[in-house]
PDB file of C-alpha atoms in Angstrom:
ATOM      1  CA  GLN B   1      -0.191   0.033   0.077  1.00 78.00           C
ATOM      2  CA  LYS B   2       1.059   3.540  -1.059  1.00 86.00           C
ATOM      3  CA  GLU B   3       1.509   6.041   1.832  1.00 92.00           C
ATOM      4  CA  VAL B   4      -0.033   8.648   0.228  1.00 96.00           C
ATOM      5  CA  GLU B   5      -3.030   7.937  -2.225  1.00 96.00           C
ATOM      6  CA  GLN B   6      -4.324  10.440  -4.891  1.00 96.00           C
ATOM      7  CA  ASP B   7      -6.811  10.016  -7.680  1.00 88.00           C
ATOM      8  CA  PRO B   8      -5.020  10.567 -10.941  1.00 85.00           C
ATOM      9  CA  GLY B   9      -7.721  11.851 -12.817  1.00 87.00           C
ATOM     10  CA  PRO B  10      -7.830  13.238 -15.326  1.00 93.00           C
ATOM     11  CA  LEU B  11     -10.262  15.687 -14.052  1.00 95.00           C
ATOM     12  CA  SER B  12     -12.292  18.199 -16.378  1.00 97.00           C
ATOM     13  CA  VAL B  13     -14.851  20.924 -15.004  1.00 96.00           C
ATOM     14  CA  PRO B  14     -16.052  24.163 -16.780  1.00 97.00           C
ATOM     15  CA  GLU B  15     -14.448  27.704 -15.949  1.00 98.00           C
ATOM     16  CA  GLY B  16     -16.171  29.277 -12.722  1.00 97.00           C
ATOM     17  CA  ALA B  17     -16.726  25.789 -11.168  1.00 97.00           C
ATOM     18  CA  ILE B  18     -15.236  24.638  -7.653  1.00 97.00           C
ATOM     19  CA  VAL B  19     -12.787  22.186  -7.902  1.00 97.00           C
ATOM     20  CA  SER B  20     -12.228  19.608  -4.956  1.00 97.00           C
ATOM     21  CA  LEU B  21      -8.801  17.467  -5.035  1.00 97.00           C
ATOM     22  CA  ASN B  22      -8.046  14.996  -2.255  1.00 97.00           C
ATOM     23  CA  CYS B  23      -5.249  12.874  -0.722  1.00 97.00           C
ATOM     24  CA  THR B  24      -5.433   9.956   1.761  1.00 97.00           C
ATOM     25  CA  TYR B  25      -2.436   9.094   3.613  1.00 97.00           C
ATOM     26  CA  SER B  26      -1.768   5.899   6.152  1.00 96.00           C
ATOM     27  CA  ASN B  27       1.649   7.229   8.244  1.00 93.00           C
ATOM     28  CA  SER B  28       0.832   8.711  11.198  1.00 91.00           C
ATOM     29  CA  ALA B  29       4.061  10.343  11.377  1.00 90.00           C
ATOM     30  CA  PHE B  30       3.255  12.879   8.603  1.00 92.00           C
ATOM     31  CA  GLN B  31       2.729  16.214  10.038  1.00 90.00           C
ATOM     32  CA  TYR B  32       3.509  18.836   7.294  1.00 90.00           C
ATOM     33  CA  PHE B  33       0.973  18.989   4.473  1.00 93.00           C
ATOM     34  CA  MET B  34       1.859  20.565   1.017  1.00 92.00           C
ATOM     35  CA  TRP B  35      -0.118  21.385  -2.272  1.00 96.00           C
ATOM     36  CA  TYR B  36       2.005  21.774  -5.350  1.00 96.00           C
ATOM     37  CA  ARG B  37       0.888  22.837  -8.829  1.00 97.00           C
ATOM     38  CA  GLN B  38       3.008  21.556 -11.742  1.00 97.00           C
ATOM     39  CA  TYR B  39       2.629  22.701 -15.106  1.00 96.00           C
ATOM     40  CA  SER B  40       3.743  20.699 -18.488  1.00 93.00           C
ATOM     41  CA  ARG B  41       7.734  20.652 -18.633  1.00 91.00           C
ATOM     42  CA  LYS B  42       7.697  22.627 -15.395  1.00 94.00           C
ATOM     43  CA  GLY B  43       8.981  21.776 -11.992  1.00 96.00           C
ATOM     44  CA  PRO B  44       6.360  21.610  -9.127  1.00 96.00           C
ATOM     45  CA  GLU B  45       5.685  24.842  -7.753  1.00 95.00           C
ATOM     46  CA  LEU B  46       4.284  25.330  -3.803  1.00 92.00           C
ATOM     47  CA  LEU B  47       0.772  26.282  -3.581  1.00 94.00           C
ATOM     48  CA  MET B  48      -0.273  25.656   0.000  1.00 93.00           C
ATOM     49  CA  TYR B  49       1.534  24.478   3.247  1.00 90.00           C
ATOM     50  CA  THR B  50      -0.025  23.763   6.451  1.00 89.00           C
ATOM     51  CA  TYR B  51       0.853  21.482   9.498  1.00 85.00           C
ATOM     52  CA  SER B  52      -2.362  21.509  11.749  1.00 83.00           C
ATOM     53  CA  SER B  53      -5.887  20.323  11.295  1.00 88.00           C
ATOM     54  CA  GLY B  54      -8.297  22.834   9.766  1.00 91.00           C
ATOM     55  CA  ASN B  55      -8.616  25.015   6.897  1.00 93.00           C
ATOM     56  CA  LYS B  56      -6.093  27.308   5.473  1.00 94.00           C
ATOM     57  CA  GLU B  57      -7.264  29.959   2.671  1.00 96.00           C
ATOM     58  CA  ASP B  58      -4.908  31.797   0.216  1.00 95.00           C
ATOM     59  CA  GLY B  59      -6.938  33.792  -2.348  1.00 96.00           C
ATOM     60  CA  ARG B  60      -9.068  31.300  -4.382  1.00 97.00           C
ATOM     61  CA  PHE B  61      -7.231  28.371  -2.790  1.00 97.00           C
ATOM     62  CA  THR B  62      -8.184  26.461   0.656  1.00 97.00           C
ATOM     63  CA  ALA B  63      -6.384  23.732   1.940  1.00 97.00           C
ATOM     64  CA  GLN B  64      -7.979  21.349   4.411  1.00 97.00           C
ATOM     65  CA  VAL B  65      -6.510  18.995   6.670  1.00 96.00           C
ATOM     66  CA  ASP B  66      -8.103  16.322   8.740  1.00 95.00           C
ATOM     67  CA  LYS B  67      -5.489  14.373  10.992  1.00 93.00           C
ATOM     68  CA  SER B  68      -7.931  11.851  12.400  1.00 94.00           C
ATOM     69  CA  SER B  69      -9.185  10.834   9.048  1.00 95.00           C
ATOM     70  CA  LYS B  70      -5.615  11.032   7.562  1.00 96.00           C
ATOM     71  CA  TYR B  71      -7.259  12.856   4.787  1.00 96.00           C
ATOM     72  CA  ILE B  72      -6.207  16.362   3.073  1.00 97.00           C
ATOM     73  CA  SER B  73      -8.215  18.401   0.361  1.00 97.00           C
ATOM     74  CA  LEU B  74      -7.417  21.480  -1.997  1.00 98.00           C
ATOM     75  CA  PHE B  75     -10.527  23.289  -3.071  1.00 98.00           C
ATOM     76  CA  ILE B  76     -10.096  25.723  -5.725  1.00 98.00           C
ATOM     77  CA  ARG B  77     -12.974  28.735  -6.052  1.00 98.00           C
ATOM     78  CA  ASP B  78     -13.764  30.464  -9.435  1.00 98.00           C
ATOM     79  CA  SER B  79     -11.648  28.023 -11.414  1.00 98.00           C
ATOM     80  CA  GLN B  80      -9.810  29.627 -14.434  1.00 97.00           C
ATOM     81  CA  PRO B  81      -8.210  28.001 -17.517  1.00 97.00           C
ATOM     82  CA  SER B  82      -4.763  29.129 -16.076  1.00 97.00           C
ATOM     83  CA  ASP B  83      -5.595  26.701 -13.187  1.00 98.00           C
ATOM     84  CA  SER B  84      -5.153  23.747 -15.777  1.00 98.00           C
ATOM     85  CA  ALA B  85      -2.368  21.847 -14.470  1.00 97.00           C
ATOM     86  CA  THR B  86      -1.053  18.798 -12.173  1.00 97.00           C
ATOM     87  CA  TYR B  87      -1.703  19.068  -8.623  1.00 98.00           C
ATOM     88  CA  LEU B  88       0.234  16.907  -6.154  1.00 97.00           C
ATOM     89  CA  CYS B  89      -0.172  16.630  -2.465  1.00 97.00           C
ATOM     90  CA  ALA B  90       3.127  16.103  -0.644  1.00 94.00           C
ATOM     91  CA  MET B  91       3.955  15.136   3.257  1.00 92.00           C
ATOM     92  CA  SER B  92       6.739  15.265   5.570  1.00 90.00           C
ATOM     93  CA  ALA B  93       7.012  13.898   9.049  1.00 87.00           C
ATOM     94  CA  ILE B  94       7.916  16.029  12.164  1.00 68.00           C
ATOM     95  CA  GLY B  95      11.379  15.653  13.776  1.00 47.00           C
ATOM     96  CA  GLY B  96      13.818  17.063  11.118  1.00 48.00           C
ATOM     97  CA  ASN B  97      13.343  14.491   8.395  1.00 48.00           C
ATOM     98  CA  GLU B  98      12.324  16.808   5.478  1.00 76.00           C
ATOM     99  CA  LYS B  99      12.089  14.877   2.723  1.00 88.00           C
ATOM    100  CA  LEU B 100       8.755  14.788   1.131  1.00 91.00           C
ATOM    101  CA  THR B 101       6.276  11.781   0.150  1.00 94.00           C
ATOM    102  CA  PHE B 102       4.044  12.891  -2.887  1.00 96.00           C
ATOM    103  CA  GLY B 103       0.922  11.601  -4.287  1.00 97.00           C
ATOM    104  CA  THR B 104       1.053  10.757  -7.928  1.00 96.00           C
ATOM    105  CA  GLY B 105      -0.763  13.974  -9.016  1.00 96.00           C
ATOM    106  CA  THR B 106      -4.302  14.823 -10.285  1.00 97.00           C
ATOM    107  CA  ARG B 107      -4.421  16.112 -13.772  1.00 96.00           C
ATOM    108  CA  LEU B 108      -6.942  18.958 -13.846  1.00 97.00           C
ATOM    109  CA  THR B 109      -8.274  20.844 -16.881  1.00 97.00           C
ATOM    110  CA  ILE B 110     -10.425  23.748 -16.560  1.00 97.00           C
ATOM    111  CA  ILE B 111     -12.429  24.370 -19.792  1.00 97.00           C
ATOM    112  CA  PRO B 112     -13.344  27.943 -20.809  1.00 96.00           C
TER     113      PRO B 112
ATOM    114  CA  GLU F   1      16.468  35.721  -7.686  1.00 64.00           C
ATOM    115  CA  ALA F   2      17.645  33.079 -10.164  1.00 79.00           C
ATOM    116  CA  GLY F   3      15.627  29.886  -9.559  1.00 93.00           C
ATOM    117  CA  VAL F   4      17.050  26.307  -9.325  1.00 96.00           C
ATOM    118  CA  THR F   5      18.493  25.450 -12.770  1.00 97.00           C
ATOM    119  CA  GLN F   6      19.104  21.732 -14.157  1.00 98.00           C
ATOM    120  CA  PHE F   7      21.033  21.027 -17.007  1.00 96.00           C
ATOM    121  CA  PRO F   8      20.764  19.000 -19.434  1.00 98.00           C
ATOM    122  CA  SER F   9      16.920  19.525 -19.903  1.00 97.00           C
ATOM    123  CA  HIS F  10      16.499  16.389 -21.730  1.00 97.00           C
ATOM    124  CA  SER F  11      18.963  13.269 -22.272  1.00 98.00           C
ATOM    125  CA  VAL F  12      18.782  10.313 -24.285  1.00 98.00           C
ATOM    126  CA  ILE F  13      21.597   7.662 -23.880  1.00 97.00           C
ATOM    127  CA  GLU F  14      21.959   3.998 -24.646  1.00 97.00           C
ATOM    128  CA  LYS F  15      21.983   1.547 -21.807  1.00 97.00           C
ATOM    129  CA  GLY F  16      25.045   0.897 -20.413  1.00 97.00           C
ATOM    130  CA  GLN F  17      26.396   4.490 -21.000  1.00 98.00           C
ATOM    131  CA  THR F  18      26.938   7.006 -18.347  1.00 98.00           C
ATOM    132  CA  VAL F  19      24.802  10.290 -17.720  1.00 98.00           C
ATOM    133  CA  THR F  20      25.659  13.286 -15.310  1.00 98.00           C
ATOM    134  CA  LEU F  21      22.934  15.440 -14.313  1.00 98.00           C
ATOM    135  CA  ARG F  22      23.733  18.909 -12.795  1.00 98.00           C
ATOM    136  CA  CYS F  23      21.716  21.036 -10.627  1.00 98.00           C
ATOM    137  CA  ASP F  24      22.400  24.821  -9.546  1.00 97.00           C
ATOM    138  CA  PRO F  25      20.336  25.526  -6.349  1.00 96.00           C
ATOM    139  CA  ILE F  26      19.540  29.131  -5.578  1.00 93.00           C
ATOM    140  CA  SER F  27      22.339  31.016  -4.095  1.00 92.00           C
ATOM    141  CA  GLY F  28      22.738  30.796  -0.086  1.00 89.00           C
ATOM    142  CA  HIS F  29      20.514  27.567   0.211  1.00 90.00           C
ATOM    143  CA  ASP F  30      22.126  25.023   2.191  1.00 90.00           C
ATOM    144  CA  ASN F  31      19.735  22.376   1.580  1.00 91.00           C
ATOM    145  CA  LEU F  32      19.622  20.730  -2.060  1.00 94.00           C
ATOM    146  CA  TYR F  33      17.143  17.623  -2.491  1.00 94.00           C
ATOM    147  CA  TRP F  34      17.241  15.365  -5.540  1.00 97.00           C
ATOM    148  CA  TYR F  35      13.865  13.645  -6.477  1.00 98.00           C
ATOM    149  CA  ARG F  36      12.802  11.457  -9.324  1.00 98.00           C
ATOM    150  CA  ARG F  37       9.522  10.498 -11.147  1.00 97.00           C
ATOM    151  CA  VAL F  38       9.188   7.288 -13.261  1.00 95.00           C
ATOM    152  CA  MET F  39       6.705   7.124 -16.015  1.00 89.00           C
ATOM    153  CA  GLY F  40       3.160   6.509 -14.007  1.00 85.00           C
ATOM    154  CA  LYS F  41       4.324   6.705 -10.584  1.00 92.00           C
ATOM    155  CA  GLU F  42       4.878   9.505  -8.141  1.00 95.00           C
ATOM    156  CA  ILE F  43       7.542  11.571  -7.643  1.00 97.00           C
ATOM    157  CA  LYS F  44      10.115   9.943  -5.153  1.00 97.00           C
ATOM    158  CA  PHE F  45      12.964  11.268  -2.692  1.00 96.00           C
ATOM    159  CA  LEU F  46      16.351  10.130  -3.780  1.00 97.00           C
ATOM    160  CA  LEU F  47      18.848  12.151  -1.325  1.00 95.00           C
ATOM    161  CA  HIS F  48      19.271  15.463   0.736  1.00 94.00           C
ATOM    162  CA  PHE F  49      22.555  17.403   0.951  1.00 94.00           C
ATOM    163  CA  VAL F  50      23.149  19.993   3.645  1.00 92.00           C
ATOM    164  CA  LYS F  51      25.878  22.016   2.251  1.00 93.00           C
ATOM    165  CA  GLU F  52      28.410  19.452   0.964  1.00 94.00           C
ATOM    166  CA  SER F  53      27.193  16.647   3.290  1.00 94.00           C
ATOM    167  CA  LYS F  54      24.816  13.947   2.634  1.00 94.00           C
ATOM    168  CA  GLN F  55      22.202  14.345   5.247  1.00 91.00           C
ATOM    169  CA  ASP F  56      19.822  11.712   4.005  1.00 92.00           C
ATOM    170  CA  GLU F  57      20.354   9.194   0.859  1.00 94.00           C
ATOM    171  CA  SER F  58      17.745   6.587   1.973  1.00 93.00           C
ATOM    172  CA  GLY F  59      15.972   7.009  -1.458  1.00 95.00           C
ATOM    173  CA  MET F  60      19.031   6.236  -3.675  1.00 96.00           C
ATOM    174  CA  PRO F  61      18.036   3.188  -5.378  1.00 93.00           C
ATOM    175  CA  ASN F  62      21.380   1.299  -5.826  1.00 93.00           C
ATOM    176  CA  ASN F  63      25.162   1.979  -6.467  1.00 94.00           C
ATOM    177  CA  ARG F  64      24.844   2.680  -9.955  1.00 97.00           C
ATOM    178  CA  PHE F  65      23.740   6.349  -8.806  1.00 98.00           C
ATOM    179  CA  LEU F  66      26.379   8.623  -7.175  1.00 97.00           C
ATOM    180  CA  ALA F  67      25.461  11.994  -6.037  1.00 98.00           C
ATOM    181  CA  GLU F  68      27.924  15.053  -5.328  1.00 97.00           C
ATOM    182  CA  ARG F  69      27.773  18.754  -4.262  1.00 97.00           C
ATOM    183  CA  THR F  70      31.022  20.415  -4.610  1.00 85.00           C
ATOM    184  CA  GLY F  71      32.087  22.844  -1.984  1.00 88.00           C
ATOM    185  CA  GLY F  72      28.210  23.037  -1.030  1.00 84.00           C
ATOM    186  CA  THR F  73      27.245  24.823  -4.335  1.00 92.00           C
ATOM    187  CA  TYR F  74      26.226  22.901  -7.465  1.00 97.00           C
ATOM    188  CA  SER F  75      25.197  18.919  -7.322  1.00 98.00           C
ATOM    189  CA  THR F  76      25.851  16.473 -10.010  1.00 98.00           C
ATOM    190  CA  LEU F  77      24.099  13.107  -9.897  1.00 98.00           C
ATOM    191  CA  LYS F  78      25.999  10.602 -11.981  1.00 98.00           C
ATOM    192  CA  VAL F  79      24.157   7.212 -13.247  1.00 98.00           C
ATOM    193  CA  GLN F  80      26.726   4.654 -14.374  1.00 97.00           C
ATOM    194  CA  PRO F  81      25.988   2.442 -16.058  1.00 97.00           C
ATOM    195  CA  ALA F  82      22.501   3.434 -16.955  1.00 97.00           C
ATOM    196  CA  GLU F  83      19.433   1.263 -17.195  1.00 97.00           C
ATOM    197  CA  LEU F  84      16.207   1.123 -18.989  1.00 97.00           C
ATOM    198  CA  GLU F  85      14.336   1.679 -15.353  1.00 96.00           C
ATOM    199  CA  ASP F  86      16.361   4.555 -14.605  1.00 97.00           C
ATOM    200  CA  SER F  87      14.189   6.478 -17.429  1.00 98.00           C
ATOM    201  CA  GLY F  88      12.322   9.178 -16.036  1.00 97.00           C
ATOM    202  CA  VAL F  89      12.161  13.064 -14.763  1.00 98.00           C
ATOM    203  CA  TYR F  90      14.985  13.737 -12.294  1.00 98.00           C
ATOM    204  CA  PHE F  91      14.107  17.018 -10.051  1.00 98.00           C
ATOM    205  CA  CYS F  92      16.397  19.150  -8.015  1.00 97.00           C
ATOM    206  CA  ALA F  93      15.169  21.471  -5.155  1.00 94.00           C
ATOM    207  CA  SER F  94      16.657  23.790  -2.811  1.00 92.00           C
ATOM    208  CA  SER F  95      15.719  25.373   0.409  1.00 88.00           C
ATOM    209  CA  ASN F  96      16.964  27.717   3.281  1.00 81.00           C
ATOM    210  CA  ASN F  97      15.093  26.008   6.158  1.00 72.00           C
ATOM    211  CA  GLY F  98      14.776  22.215   4.895  1.00 62.00           C
ATOM    212  CA  GLN F  99      11.153  21.778   6.389  1.00 63.00           C
ATOM    213  CA  GLY F 100       9.539  21.735   2.875  1.00 61.00           C
ATOM    214  CA  GLU F 101       7.795  25.073   2.913  1.00 69.00           C
ATOM    215  CA  GLY F 102      10.649  26.631   1.488  1.00 71.00           C
ATOM    216  CA  TYR F 103      11.260  24.221  -1.596  1.00 85.00           C
ATOM    217  CA  THR F 104      12.008  25.511  -4.893  1.00 90.00           C
ATOM    218  CA  PHE F 105      12.331  23.045  -7.590  1.00 95.00           C
ATOM    219  CA  GLY F 106      13.965  23.191 -10.934  1.00 97.00           C
ATOM    220  CA  SER F 107      12.247  22.159 -14.389  1.00 97.00           C
ATOM    221  CA  GLY F 108      13.703  18.849 -14.036  1.00 97.00           C
ATOM    222  CA  THR F 109      15.911  16.458 -16.617  1.00 98.00           C
ATOM    223  CA  ARG F 110      13.838  14.211 -18.551  1.00 97.00           C
ATOM    224  CA  LEU F 111      16.168  11.101 -18.834  1.00 98.00           C
ATOM    225  CA  THR F 112      15.662   8.444 -21.423  1.00 98.00           C
ATOM    226  CA  VAL F 113      17.752   5.178 -21.545  1.00 98.00           C
ATOM    227  CA  VAL F 114      17.177   3.163 -24.796  1.00 97.00           C
TER     228      VAL F 114
END
């Protein structure tokens, strides 16, 4: 079983819709949670970073963490064609071990 | 501020040959990481340098892979001899605080072994 599970999609939604992306994890040691966006032929770009259960909002993006269920989500409001990309969840453990464990990524397409 | 630079962007080599990938981190970043994405799989950690020292190399797949970081600046990742299963995209990232929040990734080197 993978430590981090993420539906690879692809996911297509119309412009302006709310997008929900999710990951589940099995390792209780994970304490830091991140969402990255990756455009084609580019490296991952950090979107959101959180280390506590609950919601964190940044503009049109909201990251949600539920440690009791080992479940994290990223919501994108008022989605735009420029949001079309692959979205990767990533996690790391507390205690100085900074390596990231990634999900497989979800390919998202926003249809104008 | 210049980002993380990787080259070459793309390399095609024959099985058994040697390839060296290079990463130039953001100036002043002590932490440098190598990750790899094999086709259809998730991005996986290979190793972590703090300055010139290997902090964690638990993700290195085998002894055909050798990573170095000269003087704590740029890093190289050598694959010798390359095998078909080494094909994938190799990403380098650097950070100041090493907590993941400050990671900046390069655009990657796409390695194809034929």
